[in-house]
Coordinates of C-alpha atoms in Angstrom, one line a residue:
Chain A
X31 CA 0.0 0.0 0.0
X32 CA 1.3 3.6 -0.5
X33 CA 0.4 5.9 1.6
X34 CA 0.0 8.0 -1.3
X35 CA -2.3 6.6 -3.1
X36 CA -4.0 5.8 0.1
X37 CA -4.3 9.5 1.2
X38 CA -5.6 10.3 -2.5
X39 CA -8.3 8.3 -2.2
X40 CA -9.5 9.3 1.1
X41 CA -9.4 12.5 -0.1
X42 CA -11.7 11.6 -2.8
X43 CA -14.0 9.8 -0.4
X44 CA -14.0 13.3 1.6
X45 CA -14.7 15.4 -1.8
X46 CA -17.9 12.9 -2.2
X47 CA -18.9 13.3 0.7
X48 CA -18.8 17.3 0.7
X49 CA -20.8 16.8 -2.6
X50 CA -23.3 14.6 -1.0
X51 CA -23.7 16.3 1.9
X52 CA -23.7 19.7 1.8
X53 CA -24.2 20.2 5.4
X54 CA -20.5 18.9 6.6
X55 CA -19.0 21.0 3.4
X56 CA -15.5 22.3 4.9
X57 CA -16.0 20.1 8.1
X58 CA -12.8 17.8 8.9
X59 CA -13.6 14.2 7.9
X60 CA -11.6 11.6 10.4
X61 CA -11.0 7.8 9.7
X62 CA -13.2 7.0 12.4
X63 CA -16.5 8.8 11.2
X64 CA -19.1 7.1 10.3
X65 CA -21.1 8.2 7.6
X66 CA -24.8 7.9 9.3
X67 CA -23.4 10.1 11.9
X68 CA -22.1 12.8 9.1
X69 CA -26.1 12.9 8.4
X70 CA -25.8 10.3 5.4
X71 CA -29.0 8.3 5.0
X72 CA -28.8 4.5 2.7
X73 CA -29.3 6.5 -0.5
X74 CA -26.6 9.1 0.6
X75 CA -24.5 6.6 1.5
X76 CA -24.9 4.4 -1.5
X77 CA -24.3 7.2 -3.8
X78 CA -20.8 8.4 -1.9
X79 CA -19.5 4.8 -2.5
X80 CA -20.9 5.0 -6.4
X81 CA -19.3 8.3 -6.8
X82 CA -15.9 6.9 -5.6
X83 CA -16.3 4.1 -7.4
X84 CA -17.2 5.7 -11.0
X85 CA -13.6 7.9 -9.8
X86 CA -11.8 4.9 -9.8
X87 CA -13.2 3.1 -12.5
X88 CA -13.5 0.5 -10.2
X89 CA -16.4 -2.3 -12.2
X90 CA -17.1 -4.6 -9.7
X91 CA -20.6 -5.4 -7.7
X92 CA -21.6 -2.9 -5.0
X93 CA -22.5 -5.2 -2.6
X94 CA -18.7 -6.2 -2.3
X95 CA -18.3 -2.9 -0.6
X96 CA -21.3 -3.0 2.2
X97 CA -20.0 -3.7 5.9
X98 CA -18.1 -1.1 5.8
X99 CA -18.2 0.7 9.7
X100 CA -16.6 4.2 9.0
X101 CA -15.1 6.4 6.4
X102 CA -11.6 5.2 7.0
X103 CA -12.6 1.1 6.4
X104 CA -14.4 2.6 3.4
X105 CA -11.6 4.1 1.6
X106 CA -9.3 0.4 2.8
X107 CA -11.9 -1.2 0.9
X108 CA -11.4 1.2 -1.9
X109 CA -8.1 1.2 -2.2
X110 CA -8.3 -2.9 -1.8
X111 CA -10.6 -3.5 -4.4
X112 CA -8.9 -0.9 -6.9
X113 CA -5.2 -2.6 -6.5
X114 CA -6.9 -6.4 -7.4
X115 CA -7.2 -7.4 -3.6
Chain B
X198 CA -55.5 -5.0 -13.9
X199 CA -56.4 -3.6 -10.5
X200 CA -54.9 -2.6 -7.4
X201 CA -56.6 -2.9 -3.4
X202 CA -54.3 -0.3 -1.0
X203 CA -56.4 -1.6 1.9
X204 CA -59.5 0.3 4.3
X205 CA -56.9 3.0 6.5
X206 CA -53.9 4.4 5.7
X207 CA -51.2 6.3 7.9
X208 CA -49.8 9.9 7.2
X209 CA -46.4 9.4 7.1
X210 CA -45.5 12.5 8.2
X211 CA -46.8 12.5 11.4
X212 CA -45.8 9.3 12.2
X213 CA -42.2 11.0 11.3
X214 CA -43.3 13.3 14.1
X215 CA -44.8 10.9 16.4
X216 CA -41.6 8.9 16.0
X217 CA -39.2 12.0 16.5
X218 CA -37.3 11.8 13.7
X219 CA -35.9 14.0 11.5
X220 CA -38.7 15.4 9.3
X221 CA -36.2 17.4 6.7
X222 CA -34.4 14.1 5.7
X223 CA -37.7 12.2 5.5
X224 CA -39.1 14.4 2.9
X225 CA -35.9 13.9 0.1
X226 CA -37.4 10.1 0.6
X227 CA -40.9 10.4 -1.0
X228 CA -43.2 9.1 1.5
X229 CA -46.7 10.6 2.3
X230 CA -48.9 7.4 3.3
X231 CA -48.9 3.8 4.2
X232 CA -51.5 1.3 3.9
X233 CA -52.3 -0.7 7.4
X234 CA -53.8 -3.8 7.6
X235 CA -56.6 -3.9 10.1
X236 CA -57.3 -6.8 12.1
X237 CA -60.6 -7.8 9.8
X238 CA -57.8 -7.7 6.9
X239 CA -55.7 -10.8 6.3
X240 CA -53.4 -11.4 3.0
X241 CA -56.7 -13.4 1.8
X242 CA -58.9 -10.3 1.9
X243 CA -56.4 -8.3 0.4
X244 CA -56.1 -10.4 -2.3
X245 CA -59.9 -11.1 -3.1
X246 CA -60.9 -7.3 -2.7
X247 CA -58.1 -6.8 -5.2
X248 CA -59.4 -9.4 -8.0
X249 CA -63.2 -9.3 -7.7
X250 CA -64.0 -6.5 -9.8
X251 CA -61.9 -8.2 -12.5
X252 CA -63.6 -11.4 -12.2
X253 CA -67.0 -10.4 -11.4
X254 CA -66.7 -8.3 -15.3
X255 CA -66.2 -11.0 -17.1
X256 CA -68.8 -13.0 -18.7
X257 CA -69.1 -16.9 -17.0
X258 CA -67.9 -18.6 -20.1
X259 CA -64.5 -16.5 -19.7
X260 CA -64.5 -16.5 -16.3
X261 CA -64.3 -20.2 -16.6
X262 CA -61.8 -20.5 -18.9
X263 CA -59.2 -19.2 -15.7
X264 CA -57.0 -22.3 -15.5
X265 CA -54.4 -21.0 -13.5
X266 CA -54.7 -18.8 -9.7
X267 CA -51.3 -18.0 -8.5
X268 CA -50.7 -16.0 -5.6
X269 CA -47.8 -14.2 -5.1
X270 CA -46.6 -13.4 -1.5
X271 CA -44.2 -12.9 1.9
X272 CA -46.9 -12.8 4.4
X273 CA -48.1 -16.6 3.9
X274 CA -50.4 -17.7 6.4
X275 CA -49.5 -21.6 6.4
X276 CA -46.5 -23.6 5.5
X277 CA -48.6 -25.9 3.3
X278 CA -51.7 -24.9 2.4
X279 CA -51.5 -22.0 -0.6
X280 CA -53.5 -18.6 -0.1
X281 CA -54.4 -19.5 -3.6
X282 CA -56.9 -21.9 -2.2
X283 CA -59.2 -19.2 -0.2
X284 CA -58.6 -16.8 -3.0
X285 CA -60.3 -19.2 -5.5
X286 CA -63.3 -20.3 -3.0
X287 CA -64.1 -16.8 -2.6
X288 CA -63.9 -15.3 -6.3
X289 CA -65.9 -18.4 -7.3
X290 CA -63.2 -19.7 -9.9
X291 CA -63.7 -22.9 -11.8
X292 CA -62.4 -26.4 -10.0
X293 CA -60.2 -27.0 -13.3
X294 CA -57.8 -24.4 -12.2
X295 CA -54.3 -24.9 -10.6
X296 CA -54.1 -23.3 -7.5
X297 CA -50.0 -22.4 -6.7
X298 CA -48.4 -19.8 -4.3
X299 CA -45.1 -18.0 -4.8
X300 CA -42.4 -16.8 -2.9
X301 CA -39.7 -14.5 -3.9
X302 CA -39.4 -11.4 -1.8
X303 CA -40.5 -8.2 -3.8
X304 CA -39.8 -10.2 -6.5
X305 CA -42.9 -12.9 -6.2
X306 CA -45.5 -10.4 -8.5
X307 CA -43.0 -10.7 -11.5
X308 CA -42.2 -14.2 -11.1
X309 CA -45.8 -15.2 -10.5
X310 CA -46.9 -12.9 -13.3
X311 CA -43.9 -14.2 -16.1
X312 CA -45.2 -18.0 -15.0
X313 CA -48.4 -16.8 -15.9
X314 CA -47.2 -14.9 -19.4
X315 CA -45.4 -18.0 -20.4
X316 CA -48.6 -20.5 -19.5
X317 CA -50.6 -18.6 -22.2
X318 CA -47.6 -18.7 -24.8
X319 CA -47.1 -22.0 -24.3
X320 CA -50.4 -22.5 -25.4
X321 CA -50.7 -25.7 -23.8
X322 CA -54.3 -25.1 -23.6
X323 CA -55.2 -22.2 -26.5
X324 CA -57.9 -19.4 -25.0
X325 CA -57.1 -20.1 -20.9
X326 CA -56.4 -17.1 -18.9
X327 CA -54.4 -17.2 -15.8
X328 CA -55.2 -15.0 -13.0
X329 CA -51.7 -13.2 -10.5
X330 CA -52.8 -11.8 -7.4
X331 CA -49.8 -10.2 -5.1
X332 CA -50.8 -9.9 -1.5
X333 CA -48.9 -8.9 1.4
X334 CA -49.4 -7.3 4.3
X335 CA -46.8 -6.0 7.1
X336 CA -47.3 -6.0 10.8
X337 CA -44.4 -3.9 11.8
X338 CA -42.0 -5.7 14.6
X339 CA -38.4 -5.6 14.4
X340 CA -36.6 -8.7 15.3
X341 CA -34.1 -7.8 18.2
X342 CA -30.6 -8.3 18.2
X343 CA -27.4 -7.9 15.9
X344 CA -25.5 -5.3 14.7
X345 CA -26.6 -5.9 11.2
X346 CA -30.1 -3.7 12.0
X347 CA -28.4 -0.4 10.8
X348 CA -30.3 3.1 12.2
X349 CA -31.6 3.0 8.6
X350 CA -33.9 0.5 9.7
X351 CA -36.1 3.3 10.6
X352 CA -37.2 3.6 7.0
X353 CA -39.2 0.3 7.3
X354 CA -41.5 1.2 9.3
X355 CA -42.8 4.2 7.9
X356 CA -42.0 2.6 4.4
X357 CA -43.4 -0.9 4.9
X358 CA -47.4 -1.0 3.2
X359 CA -49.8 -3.6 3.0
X360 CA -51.5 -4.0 -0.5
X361 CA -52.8 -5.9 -3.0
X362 CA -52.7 -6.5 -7.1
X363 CA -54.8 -8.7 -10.1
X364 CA -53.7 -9.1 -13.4
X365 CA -55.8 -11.3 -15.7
X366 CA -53.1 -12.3 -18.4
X367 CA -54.6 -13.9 -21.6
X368 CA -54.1 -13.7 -25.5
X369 CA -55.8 -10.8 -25.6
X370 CA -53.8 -8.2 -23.4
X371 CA -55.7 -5.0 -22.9
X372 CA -54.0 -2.8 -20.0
X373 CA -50.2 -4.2 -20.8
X374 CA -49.1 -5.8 -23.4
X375 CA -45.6 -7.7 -22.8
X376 CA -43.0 -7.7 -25.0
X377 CA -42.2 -11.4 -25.3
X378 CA -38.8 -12.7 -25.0
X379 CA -37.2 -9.1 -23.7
X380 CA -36.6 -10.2 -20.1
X381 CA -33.2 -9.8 -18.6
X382 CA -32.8 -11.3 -15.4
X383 CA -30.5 -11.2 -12.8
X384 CA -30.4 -13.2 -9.4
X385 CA -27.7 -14.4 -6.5
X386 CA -27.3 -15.7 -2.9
X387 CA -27.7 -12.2 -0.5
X388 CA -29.0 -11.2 3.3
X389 CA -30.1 -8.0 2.5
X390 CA -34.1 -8.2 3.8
X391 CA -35.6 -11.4 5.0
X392 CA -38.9 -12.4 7.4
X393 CA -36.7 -14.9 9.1
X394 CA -39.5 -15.3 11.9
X395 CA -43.1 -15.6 11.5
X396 CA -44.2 -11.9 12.0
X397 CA -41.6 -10.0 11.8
X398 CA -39.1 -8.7 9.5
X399 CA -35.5 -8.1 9.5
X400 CA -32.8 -6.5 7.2
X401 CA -29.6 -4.1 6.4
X402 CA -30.6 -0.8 4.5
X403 CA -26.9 -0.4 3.2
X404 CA -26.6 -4.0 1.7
X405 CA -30.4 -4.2 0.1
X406 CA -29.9 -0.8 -1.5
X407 CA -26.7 -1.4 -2.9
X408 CA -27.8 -4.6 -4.1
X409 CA -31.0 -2.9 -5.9
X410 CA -28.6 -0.8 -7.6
X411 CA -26.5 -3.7 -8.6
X412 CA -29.3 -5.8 -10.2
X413 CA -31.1 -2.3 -11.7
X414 CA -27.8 -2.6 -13.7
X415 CA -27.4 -5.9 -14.3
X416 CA -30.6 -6.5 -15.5
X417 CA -31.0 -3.9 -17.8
X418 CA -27.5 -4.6 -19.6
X419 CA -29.0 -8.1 -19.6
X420 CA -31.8 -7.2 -21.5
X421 CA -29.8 -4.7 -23.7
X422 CA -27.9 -8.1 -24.6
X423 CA -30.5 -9.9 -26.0
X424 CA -32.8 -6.9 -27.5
X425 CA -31.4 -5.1 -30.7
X426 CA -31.1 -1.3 -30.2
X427 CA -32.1 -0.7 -26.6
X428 CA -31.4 3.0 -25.1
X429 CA -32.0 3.8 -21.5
X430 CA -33.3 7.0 -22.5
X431 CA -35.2 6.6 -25.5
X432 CA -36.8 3.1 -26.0
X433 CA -38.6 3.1 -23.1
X434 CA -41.4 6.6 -22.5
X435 CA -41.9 5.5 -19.2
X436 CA -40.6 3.2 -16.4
X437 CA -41.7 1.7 -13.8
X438 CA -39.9 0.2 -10.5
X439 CA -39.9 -1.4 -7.5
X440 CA -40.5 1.3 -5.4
X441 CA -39.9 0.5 -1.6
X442 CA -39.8 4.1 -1.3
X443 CA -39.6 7.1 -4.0
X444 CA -36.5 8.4 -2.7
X445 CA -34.9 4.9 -3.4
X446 CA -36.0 4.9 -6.7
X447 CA -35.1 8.7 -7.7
X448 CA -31.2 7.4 -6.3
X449 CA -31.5 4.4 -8.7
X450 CA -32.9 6.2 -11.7
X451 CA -29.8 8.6 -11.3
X452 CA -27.4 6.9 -11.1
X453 CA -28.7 4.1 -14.3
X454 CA -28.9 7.8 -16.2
X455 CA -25.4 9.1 -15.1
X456 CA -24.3 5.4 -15.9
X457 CA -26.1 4.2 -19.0
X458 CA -26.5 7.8 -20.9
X459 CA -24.0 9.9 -19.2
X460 CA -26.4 12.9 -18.4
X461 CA -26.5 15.6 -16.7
X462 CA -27.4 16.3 -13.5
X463 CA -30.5 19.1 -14.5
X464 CA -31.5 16.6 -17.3
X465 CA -31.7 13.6 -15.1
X466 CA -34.1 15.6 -12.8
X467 CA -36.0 16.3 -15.6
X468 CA -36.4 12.4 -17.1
X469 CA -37.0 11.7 -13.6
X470 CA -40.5 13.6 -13.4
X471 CA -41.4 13.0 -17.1
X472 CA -40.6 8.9 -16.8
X473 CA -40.8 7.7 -13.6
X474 CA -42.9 10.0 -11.3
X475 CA -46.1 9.2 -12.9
X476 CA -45.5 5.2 -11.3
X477 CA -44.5 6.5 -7.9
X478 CA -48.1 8.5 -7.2
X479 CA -50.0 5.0 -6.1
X480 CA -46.8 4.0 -4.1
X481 CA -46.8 7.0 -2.1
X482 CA -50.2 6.3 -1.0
X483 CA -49.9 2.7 0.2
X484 CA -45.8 2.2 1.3
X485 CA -43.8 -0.5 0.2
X486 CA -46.9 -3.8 -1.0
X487 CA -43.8 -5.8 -1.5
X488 CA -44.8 -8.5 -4.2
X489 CA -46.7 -6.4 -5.8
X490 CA -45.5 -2.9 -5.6
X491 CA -43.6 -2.8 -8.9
X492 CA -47.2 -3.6 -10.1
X493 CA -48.5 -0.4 -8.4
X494 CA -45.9 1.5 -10.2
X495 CA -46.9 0.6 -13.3
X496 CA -51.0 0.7 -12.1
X497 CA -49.6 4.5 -11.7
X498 CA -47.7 5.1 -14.7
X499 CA -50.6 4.0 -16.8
X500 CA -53.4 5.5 -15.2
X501 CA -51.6 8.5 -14.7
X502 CA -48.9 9.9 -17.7
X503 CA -50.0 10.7 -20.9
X504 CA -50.7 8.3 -23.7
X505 CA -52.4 10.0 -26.7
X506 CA -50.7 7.1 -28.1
X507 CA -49.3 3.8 -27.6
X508 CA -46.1 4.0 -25.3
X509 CA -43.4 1.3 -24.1
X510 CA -42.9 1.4 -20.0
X511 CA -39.6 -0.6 -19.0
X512 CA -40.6 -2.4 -15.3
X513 CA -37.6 -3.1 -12.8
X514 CA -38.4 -5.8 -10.4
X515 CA -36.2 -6.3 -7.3
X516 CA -36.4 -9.2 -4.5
X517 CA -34.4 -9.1 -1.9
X518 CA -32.2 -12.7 -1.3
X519 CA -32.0 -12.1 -4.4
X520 CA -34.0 -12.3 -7.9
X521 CA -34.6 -9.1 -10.2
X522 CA -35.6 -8.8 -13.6
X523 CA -36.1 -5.9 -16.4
X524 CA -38.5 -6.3 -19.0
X525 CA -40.9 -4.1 -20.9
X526 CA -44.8 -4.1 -22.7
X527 CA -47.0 -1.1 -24.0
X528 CA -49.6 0.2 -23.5
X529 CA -52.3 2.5 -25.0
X530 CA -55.1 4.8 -24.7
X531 CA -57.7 2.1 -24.3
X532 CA -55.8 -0.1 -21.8
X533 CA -55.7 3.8 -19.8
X534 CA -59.1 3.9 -20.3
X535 CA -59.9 0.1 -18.8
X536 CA -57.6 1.0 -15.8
X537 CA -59.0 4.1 -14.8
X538 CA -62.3 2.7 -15.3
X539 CA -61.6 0.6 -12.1
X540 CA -61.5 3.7 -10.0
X541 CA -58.0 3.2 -8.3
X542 CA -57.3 6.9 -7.3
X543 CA -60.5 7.1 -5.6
X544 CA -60.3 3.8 -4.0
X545 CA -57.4 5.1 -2.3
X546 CA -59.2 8.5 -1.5
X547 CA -62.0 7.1 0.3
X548 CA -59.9 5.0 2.8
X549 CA -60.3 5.8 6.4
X550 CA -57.4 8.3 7.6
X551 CA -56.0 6.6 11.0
X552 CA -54.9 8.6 13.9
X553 CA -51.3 8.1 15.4
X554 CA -53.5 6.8 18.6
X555 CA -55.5 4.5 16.2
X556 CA -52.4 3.6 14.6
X557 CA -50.5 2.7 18.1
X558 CA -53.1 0.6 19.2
X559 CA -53.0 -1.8 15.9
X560 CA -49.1 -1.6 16.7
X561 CA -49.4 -3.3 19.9
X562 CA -51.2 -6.3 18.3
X563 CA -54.8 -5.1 19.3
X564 CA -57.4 -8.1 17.6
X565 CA -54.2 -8.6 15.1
X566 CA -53.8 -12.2 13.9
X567 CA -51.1 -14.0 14.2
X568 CA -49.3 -16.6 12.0
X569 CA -50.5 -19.8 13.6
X570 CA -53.5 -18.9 15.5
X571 CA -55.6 -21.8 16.1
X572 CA -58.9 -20.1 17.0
X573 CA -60.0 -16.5 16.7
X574 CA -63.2 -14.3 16.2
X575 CA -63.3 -10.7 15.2
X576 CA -64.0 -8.4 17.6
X577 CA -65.3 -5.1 15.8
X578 CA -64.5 -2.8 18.5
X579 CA -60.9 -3.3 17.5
X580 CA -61.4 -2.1 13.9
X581 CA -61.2 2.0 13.8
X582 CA -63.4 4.7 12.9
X583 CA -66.5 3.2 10.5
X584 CA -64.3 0.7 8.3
X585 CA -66.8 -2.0 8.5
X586 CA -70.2 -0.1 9.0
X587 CA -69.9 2.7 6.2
X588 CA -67.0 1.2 3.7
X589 CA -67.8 -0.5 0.5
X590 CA -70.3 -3.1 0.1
X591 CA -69.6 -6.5 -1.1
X592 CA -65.9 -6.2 0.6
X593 CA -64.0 -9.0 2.1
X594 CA -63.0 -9.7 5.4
X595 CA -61.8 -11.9 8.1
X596 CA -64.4 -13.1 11.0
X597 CA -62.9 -16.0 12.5
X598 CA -61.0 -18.7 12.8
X599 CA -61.6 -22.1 13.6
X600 CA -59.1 -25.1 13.9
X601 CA -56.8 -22.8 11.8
X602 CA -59.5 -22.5 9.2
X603 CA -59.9 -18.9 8.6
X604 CA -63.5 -17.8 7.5
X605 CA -64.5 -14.1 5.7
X606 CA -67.6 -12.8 4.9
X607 CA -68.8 -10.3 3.0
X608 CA -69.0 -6.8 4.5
X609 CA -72.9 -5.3 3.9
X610 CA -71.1 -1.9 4.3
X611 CA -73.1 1.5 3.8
X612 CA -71.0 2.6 1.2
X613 CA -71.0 2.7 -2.6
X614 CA -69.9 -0.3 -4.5
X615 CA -66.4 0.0 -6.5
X616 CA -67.0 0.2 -10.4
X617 CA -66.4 -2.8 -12.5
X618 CA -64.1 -3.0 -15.3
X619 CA -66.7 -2.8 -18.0
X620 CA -68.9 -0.1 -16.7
X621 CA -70.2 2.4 -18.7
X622 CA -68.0 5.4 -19.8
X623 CA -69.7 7.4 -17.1
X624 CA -68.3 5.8 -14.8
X625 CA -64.8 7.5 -15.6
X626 CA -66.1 11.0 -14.7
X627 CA -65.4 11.2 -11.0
X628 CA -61.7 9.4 -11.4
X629 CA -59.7 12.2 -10.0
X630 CA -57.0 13.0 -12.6

């Protein structure tokens, strides 16, 4: 993993977020956040993970990335499933 | 085709208030009323109110010629003995009928109603019909425990409906004709939403949505494979979907637009309230009638968009565990004119309005039915407001039950009948547009 790449793609989890939720716009986003508590609803949440996902150009099923507790497993997940893991 | 959204319904709303949750966030979602079952309604009576002016239209030669009865549901009332079997007794069917139940989630009304499609291609036996009815009803108890029951699970309970659907599918389609062969289905191994327990339900919001998006997908690039020339945006003037709530469905319809036809943001908005809003108007008045909701959504779409002239709907049909399918039909002025004929919209005005402490009481199981009850009678004080002395005449409901053996008479209400398909063209005037 580099931490690069890792710290790009939790920055494009955070820009998703800001878009999908206006509210927390500007608000630091922590590893440890969970999305419900950020305000995100199912639909909000499903379409922060499809926006990330669409960024990558990751083409796999959706439901590999549910389980996810916070922001910080989602973006490990991310960066999992976009390196082949 | 017609639709039964039950005797009381539930402002949404003010459950949202009762409930203290947050009312701002509830309104992006699309809700505005759910259907409750009383305890005089049973999957049975939801079923038969549903399909009796259908049958009761046609002439007896015709109605005999109904060789197949399935019932499609998730709120079964016996491990053995099929719903189908009261349904049929009550609507007075012919004895040379097969009498089946089905069980797939959300996704029973399509499978029930794609059995039924391919009975009368086969022609196996040329002029049968077969009649679908979708019934299901929830009585809303959360199974405790596990992490798995996200906060989201707050949705289902102002989401979760109770309603029924009939479809009479023959050789000569009227409503909805199918385009045969243009099916693309999708289904695998998931636990997104299940009833793991006899009267309850149980689920995770984040895994059944994304797994709804995932078959929306799948299903349509499915169908794109084995029809020539298929366009999100242009082959189909209307759509209709599984709608467990609107806001669900205005999240999938974006993101199949960004995905399939790379729109924008303005002009997805814009498809979304020429194409699919027109299906979500019935849905909003009953909440999520599971096997047969993606039925009420196209119930809406044609009785409610425009069809000077003959127009193709694509339907998406989800189920959770999971099974999903998108496949299309037309429809035309005529059909529009036979389905508003049945008087949906005003049906589903003149249902009683319950009060959050009417409501409550049902909650706590007040005369409710169990699965398994051995004996039971009605007791009427239990039914709100004037359901049973001033609704409809000639409705169903549950009395008793005896040795498991559920009986249902026929309500002698004070109101007006509901019209029969068939009626004169007068009969359209008061349909609320």
């Amino acid at each position: 993993m580099t931490e690069q790449r890792h710290a790009e793609i939790f920055a494009l989890v955070r820009s998703n977020i800001y878009e999908v939720l206006p509210d927390v716009e500007g608000r630091e986003i922590k590893s440890d956040d969970r999305l419900t508590d950020l305000g995100a609803n199912s639909v909000d949440r499903a379409e922060i993970v499809m926006l990330a996902m669409e960024a990558l150009s990751l083409h796999i099923q959706r439901v590999e990335l549910s389980g996810v507790k916070n922001v910080g497993e989602l973006v490990d997940a991310l960066y999992a499933k976009s390196h082949g893991q | 085709m017609n639709v039964f959204g039950g005797s009381a319904f539930l402002d949404v709303m003010q459950l949202i208030s009762h409930r203290r949750l947050d009312s701002a966030r509830f309104e992006n979602l699309l809700m505005r009323q759910k259907t409750v079952a009383l305890p005089c309604e049973d999957p049975v009576t939801f079923g038969v109110n549903a399909a009796k002016p259908i049958v009761d239209a046609l002439p007896e030669a015709e109605k005999d010629r109904i060789e197949l009865l399935i019932t499609c549901t998730e709120s079964g009332i016996d491990f053995g003995k099929s719903l189908s079997t009261y349904i049929h007794h009550y609507l007075g069917l012919s004895r040379n009928c097969r009498l089946l139940e089905i069980k797939n989630a959300c996704y029973s009304g399509t499978a029930g109603f794609q059995m039924a499609v391919n009975f009368v291609l086969s022609q196996a036996s040329p002029g049968a019909k077969a009649l679908v009815v979708t019934t299901d009803i929830s009585r809303f108890t959360v199974v405790e425990g596990g992490d798995a029951l996200t906060e989201d699970w707050s949705f289902a309970e102002p989401s979760s409906g109770a309603g029924a659907t009939a479809m009479l599918i023959s050789d000569t389609p009227h409503i909805f004709q199918v385009d045969v062969g243009a099916n693309g289905y999708y289904g695998h191994e998931v636990m997104d939403t299940c009833r793991p327990t006899a009267d309850s339900e149980a689920g995770d919001a984040d895994l059944s949505l994304m797994s709804y998006l995932d078959c929306c997908e799948q299903t349509f690039l499915e169908y794109q494979r084995r029809v020539a020339d298929v366009d999100y945006r242009d082959s189909f003037q209307y759509l209709a979907f599984h709608t467990p709530f609107g806001g669900m469905v205005k999240g999938a319809h974006r993101t199949m637009m960004r995905k399939m036809t790379k729109s924008r943001r303005d002009d997805i908005e814009a498809d979304f309230e020429r194409r699919v809003s027109p299906g979500l108007r019935y849905c909003q008045r009953t909440g999520n009638i599971m096997g047969g909701t993606v039925y009420l959504s196209l119930a809406g779409t044609i009785d409610n968009a425009r069809f000077d002239t003959a127009q193709r709907i694509g339907v998406f049909s989800y189920g959770s565990g999971c099974c999903s399918e998108f496949y299309s039909g037309v429809a035309t002025p005529e059909g529009q004119r036979r389905l508003r004929a049945m008087g949906i919209s005003r049906h589903l005005d003149d249902r009683h309005s319950l009060s959050i402490e009417e409501y409550e009481r049902l909650l706590t199981g007040n005369g409710a039915v169990s699965f398994g009850t051995r004996n039971w009678k009605l007791d009427e004080s239990h039914v709100p407001g004037q359901v049973l002395a001033s609704g409809p005449k000639g409705r169903l409901v549950l009395e008793r039950i005896h040795e498991f053996h559920r009986e249902y008479r026929w309500n002698q209400g004070a109101g007006t009948e509901l019209p029969r398909q068939g009626q004169p063209r007068t009969a359209y005037a008061w349909v609320k547009e």
